[in-house]
Structures are given as C-alpha cells and as structure tokens.
Amino acid sequence: VGGRLHVPPRHEDLFKALDSYLKREQIHLKAAYDRFDADHSGTLDASELGRFLQAVMPGTKHTQQRYFRTMLDINDDGKVTYTEMVDSLKECIAVGEKASADGGSVELNDIMMKLK
C-alpha cells in the first residue's frame, strides 16, 4: 500500500490496524465509514465492508471478512450501520478493559483506549 509492504494482521489485530489506518489517512472513524459507503445508503453491505476491511487490514481473507461482518452486524440484517460498528467496538473495548483489570493484556487495553 502506498509503496510500503504490509503484512496482513490476524483478526486479533483489528484495533491496532484500525488505529494505524485512521492515523495514516488522518481521518476519524465516521469519515472512514462514509468513505466506503459507496451507495450513500448509511450502511455498509458485504462488498463495502470488504473494501473497508481491505483498506484497514490489507490481505484480509474472505473468512476474516465474514468473521468481522458477523461481529459488527448486530441485528444480522446483512448490513453494518455506523451505530452498529461503534456499538461493537465499544463492547470490545469494555471486554478489553475487563480483561486488563483481571490481569489481561495491557497492550490490548492501550490500543482499545485510543479508539474511545
């Protein structure tokens, strides 16, 4: 990407990859979301979400895209709204905070705190 080699991260690295993407593009999550909402429907369908994930995590496989779509599509309607994305990320942050408080990964907590 941009003349640089990117190693595709594992699914556990979504937060780090998202943080890196937002910094690299110098945009906020909503702007990134809107950038990939090609039909301006206010939702990301499977194809739009796939492009979003490829931009955030180059080399993401179809199975990983399905995993993230399942994680983000709270009402299981096949589309991801911005609210669903934010709610899913907040839930992951809460889980990370609990894991950190219970002696879990401090690095994971640091990354998730940046997304708040």
PDB file of C-alpha atoms in Angstrom:
ATOM      1  CA  VAL A   1       0.000   0.000   0.000  1.00  0.00           C
ATOM      2  CA  GLY A   2       1.496   3.359  -0.952  1.00  0.00           C
ATOM      3  CA  GLY A   3       4.765   1.666  -1.873  1.00  0.00           C
ATOM      4  CA  ARG A   4       5.065   0.042   1.565  1.00  0.00           C
ATOM      5  CA  LEU A   5       4.858  -3.629   2.382  1.00  0.00           C
ATOM      6  CA  HIS A   6       2.067  -4.515   4.813  1.00  0.00           C
ATOM      7  CA  VAL A   7       1.903  -7.896   6.483  1.00  0.00           C
ATOM      8  CA  PRO A   8      -1.737  -8.920   6.904  1.00  0.00           C
ATOM      9  CA  PRO A   9      -2.604  -8.902  10.613  1.00  0.00           C
ATOM     10  CA  ARG A  10      -4.529 -11.665  12.368  1.00  0.00           C
ATOM     11  CA  HIS A  11      -8.121 -10.970  13.403  1.00  0.00           C
ATOM     12  CA  GLU A  12      -6.965 -10.120  16.935  1.00  0.00           C
ATOM     13  CA  ASP A  13      -5.126  -7.112  15.500  1.00  0.00           C
ATOM     14  CA  LEU A  14      -8.225  -5.275  14.215  1.00  0.00           C
ATOM     15  CA  PHE A  15      -7.943  -2.460  16.750  1.00  0.00           C
ATOM     16  CA  LYS A  16      -4.275  -1.857  16.057  1.00  0.00           C
ATOM     17  CA  ALA A  17      -4.846  -1.965  12.297  1.00  0.00           C
ATOM     18  CA  LEU A  18      -7.841   0.380  12.550  1.00  0.00           C
ATOM     19  CA  ASP A  19      -5.905   2.824  14.722  1.00  0.00           C
ATOM     20  CA  SER A  20      -2.990   2.745  12.266  1.00  0.00           C
ATOM     21  CA  TYR A  21      -5.313   3.250   9.262  1.00  0.00           C
ATOM     22  CA  LEU A  22      -7.088   6.232  10.832  1.00  0.00           C
ATOM     23  CA  LYS A  23      -3.754   7.853  11.705  1.00  0.00           C
ATOM     24  CA  ARG A  24      -2.269   7.138   8.261  1.00  0.00           C
ATOM     25  CA  GLU A  25      -5.320   8.587   6.500  1.00  0.00           C
ATOM     26  CA  GLN A  26      -5.644  11.361   9.112  1.00  0.00           C
ATOM     27  CA  ILE A  27      -9.387  10.821   9.414  1.00  0.00           C
ATOM     28  CA  HIS A  28     -11.928   9.876  12.073  1.00  0.00           C
ATOM     29  CA  LEU A  29     -13.828   6.588  12.111  1.00  0.00           C
ATOM     30  CA  LYS A  30     -17.032   8.209  10.763  1.00  0.00           C
ATOM     31  CA  ALA A  31     -15.169   9.664   7.785  1.00  0.00           C
ATOM     32  CA  ALA A  32     -13.591   6.269   7.077  1.00  0.00           C
ATOM     33  CA  TYR A  33     -17.005   4.611   7.329  1.00  0.00           C
ATOM     34  CA  ASP A  34     -18.565   7.164   4.975  1.00  0.00           C
ATOM     35  CA  ARG A  35     -15.682   6.751   2.505  1.00  0.00           C
ATOM     36  CA  PHE A  36     -16.644   3.095   1.976  1.00  0.00           C
ATOM     37  CA  ASP A  37     -20.423   3.621   1.927  1.00  0.00           C
ATOM     38  CA  ALA A  38     -20.301   3.818  -1.878  1.00  0.00           C
ATOM     39  CA  ASP A  39     -24.063   3.981  -2.407  1.00  0.00           C
ATOM     40  CA  HIS A  40     -24.557   6.500   0.452  1.00  0.00           C
ATOM     41  CA  SER A  41     -27.204   4.239   1.989  1.00  0.00           C
ATOM     42  CA  GLY A  42     -25.961   4.784   5.531  1.00  0.00           C
ATOM     43  CA  THR A  43     -24.978   1.121   5.750  1.00  0.00           C
ATOM     44  CA  LEU A  44     -22.050  -0.999   4.608  1.00  0.00           C
ATOM     45  CA  ASP A  45     -23.132  -4.093   2.707  1.00  0.00           C
ATOM     46  CA  ALA A  46     -20.834  -7.130   2.469  1.00  0.00           C
ATOM     47  CA  SER A  47     -18.942  -5.730  -0.503  1.00  0.00           C
ATOM     48  CA  GLU A  48     -18.461  -2.249   1.021  1.00  0.00           C
ATOM     49  CA  LEU A  49     -17.413  -3.734   4.361  1.00  0.00           C
ATOM     50  CA  GLY A  50     -14.989  -5.987   2.496  1.00  0.00           C
ATOM     51  CA  ARG A  51     -13.362  -2.942   0.860  1.00  0.00           C
ATOM     52  CA  PHE A  52     -13.245  -1.183   4.245  1.00  0.00           C
ATOM     53  CA  LEU A  53     -11.503  -4.168   5.832  1.00  0.00           C
ATOM     54  CA  GLN A  54      -9.067  -4.492   2.907  1.00  0.00           C
ATOM     55  CA  ALA A  55      -8.093  -0.842   3.386  1.00  0.00           C
ATOM     56  CA  VAL A  56      -7.696  -1.243   7.153  1.00  0.00           C
ATOM     57  CA  MET A  57      -6.102  -4.698   7.019  1.00  0.00           C
ATOM     58  CA  PRO A  58      -4.635  -5.380   3.558  1.00  0.00           C
ATOM     59  CA  GLY A  59      -4.667  -9.072   2.754  1.00  0.00           C
ATOM     60  CA  THR A  60      -7.780  -9.830   4.797  1.00  0.00           C
ATOM     61  CA  LYS A  61      -9.194 -13.152   3.660  1.00  0.00           C
ATOM     62  CA  HIS A  62     -12.861 -13.733   2.844  1.00  0.00           C
ATOM     63  CA  THR A  63     -13.283 -15.836   6.001  1.00  0.00           C
ATOM     64  CA  GLN A  64     -11.890 -12.993   8.121  1.00  0.00           C
ATOM     65  CA  GLN A  65     -14.266 -10.553   6.419  1.00  0.00           C
ATOM     66  CA  ARG A  66     -17.167 -12.866   7.267  1.00  0.00           C
ATOM     67  CA  TYR A  67     -15.956 -13.012  10.871  1.00  0.00           C
ATOM     68  CA  PHE A  68     -15.881  -9.209  11.154  1.00  0.00           C
ATOM     69  CA  ARG A  69     -19.220  -8.828   9.401  1.00  0.00           C
ATOM     70  CA  THR A  70     -20.746 -11.252  11.915  1.00  0.00           C
ATOM     71  CA  MET A  71     -19.107  -9.380  14.783  1.00  0.00           C
ATOM     72  CA  LEU A  72     -20.276  -5.958  13.565  1.00  0.00           C
ATOM     73  CA  ASP A  73     -23.742  -6.754  12.161  1.00  0.00           C
ATOM     74  CA  ILE A  74     -25.588  -6.718  15.472  1.00  0.00           C
ATOM     75  CA  ASN A  75     -29.109  -7.181  14.077  1.00  0.00           C
ATOM     76  CA  ASP A  76     -27.955  -9.726  11.458  1.00  0.00           C
ATOM     77  CA  ASP A  77     -29.591  -7.952   8.516  1.00  0.00           C
ATOM     78  CA  GLY A  78     -26.548  -8.284   6.254  1.00  0.00           C
ATOM     79  CA  LYS A  79     -25.597  -4.612   6.569  1.00  0.00           C
ATOM     80  CA  VAL A  80     -23.492  -2.732   9.100  1.00  0.00           C
ATOM     81  CA  THR A  81     -24.643   0.705  10.220  1.00  0.00           C
ATOM     82  CA  TYR A  82     -22.214   3.183  11.736  1.00  0.00           C
ATOM     83  CA  THR A  83     -24.030   2.782  15.057  1.00  0.00           C
ATOM     84  CA  GLU A  84     -23.585  -0.994  14.919  1.00  0.00           C
ATOM     85  CA  MET A  85     -19.877  -0.546  14.205  1.00  0.00           C
ATOM     86  CA  VAL A  86     -19.416   1.874  17.106  1.00  0.00           C
ATOM     87  CA  ASP A  87     -21.502  -0.264  19.486  1.00  0.00           C
ATOM     88  CA  SER A  88     -19.473  -3.362  18.566  1.00  0.00           C
ATOM     89  CA  LEU A  89     -16.198  -1.522  19.071  1.00  0.00           C
ATOM     90  CA  LYS A  90     -17.404  -0.164  22.427  1.00  0.00           C
ATOM     91  CA  GLU A  91     -18.366  -3.664  23.523  1.00  0.00           C
ATOM     92  CA  CYS A  92     -14.921  -4.946  22.549  1.00  0.00           C
ATOM     93  CA  ILE A  93     -13.340  -2.060  24.473  1.00  0.00           C
ATOM     94  CA  ALA A  94     -15.395  -2.950  27.554  1.00  0.00           C
ATOM     95  CA  VAL A  95     -14.305  -6.581  27.290  1.00  0.00           C
ATOM     96  CA  GLY A  96     -10.690  -5.467  26.898  1.00  0.00           C
ATOM     97  CA  GLU A  97     -10.938  -3.205  29.937  1.00  0.00           C
ATOM     98  CA  LYS A  98     -12.341  -6.071  31.994  1.00  0.00           C
ATOM     99  CA  ALA A  99      -9.596  -8.400  30.759  1.00  0.00           C
ATOM    100  CA  SER A 100      -6.967  -5.805  31.642  1.00  0.00           C
ATOM    101  CA  ALA A 101      -8.483  -5.265  35.099  1.00  0.00           C
ATOM    102  CA  ASP A 102      -8.453  -9.030  35.591  1.00  0.00           C
ATOM    103  CA  GLY A 103      -4.755  -9.185  34.677  1.00  0.00           C
ATOM    104  CA  GLY A 104      -5.212  -9.460  30.891  1.00  0.00           C
ATOM    105  CA  SER A 105      -3.168  -7.812  28.176  1.00  0.00           C
ATOM    106  CA  VAL A 106      -2.172  -4.219  28.933  1.00  0.00           C
ATOM    107  CA  GLU A 107      -1.189  -3.732  25.268  1.00  0.00           C
ATOM    108  CA  LEU A 108      -4.710  -4.648  24.135  1.00  0.00           C
ATOM    109  CA  ASN A 109      -6.161  -2.189  26.637  1.00  0.00           C
ATOM    110  CA  ASP A 110      -3.823   0.583  25.412  1.00  0.00           C
ATOM    111  CA  ILE A 111      -4.919   0.063  21.811  1.00  0.00           C
ATOM    112  CA  MET A 112      -8.618  -0.003  22.703  1.00  0.00           C
ATOM    113  CA  MET A 113      -8.323   3.156  24.813  1.00  0.00           C
ATOM    114  CA  LYS A 114      -7.097   5.010  21.707  1.00  0.00           C
ATOM    115  CA  LEU A 115     -10.345   4.157  19.930  1.00  0.00           C
ATOM    116  CA  LYS A 116     -12.587   5.718  22.592  1.00  0.00           C
TER     117      LYS A 116
END
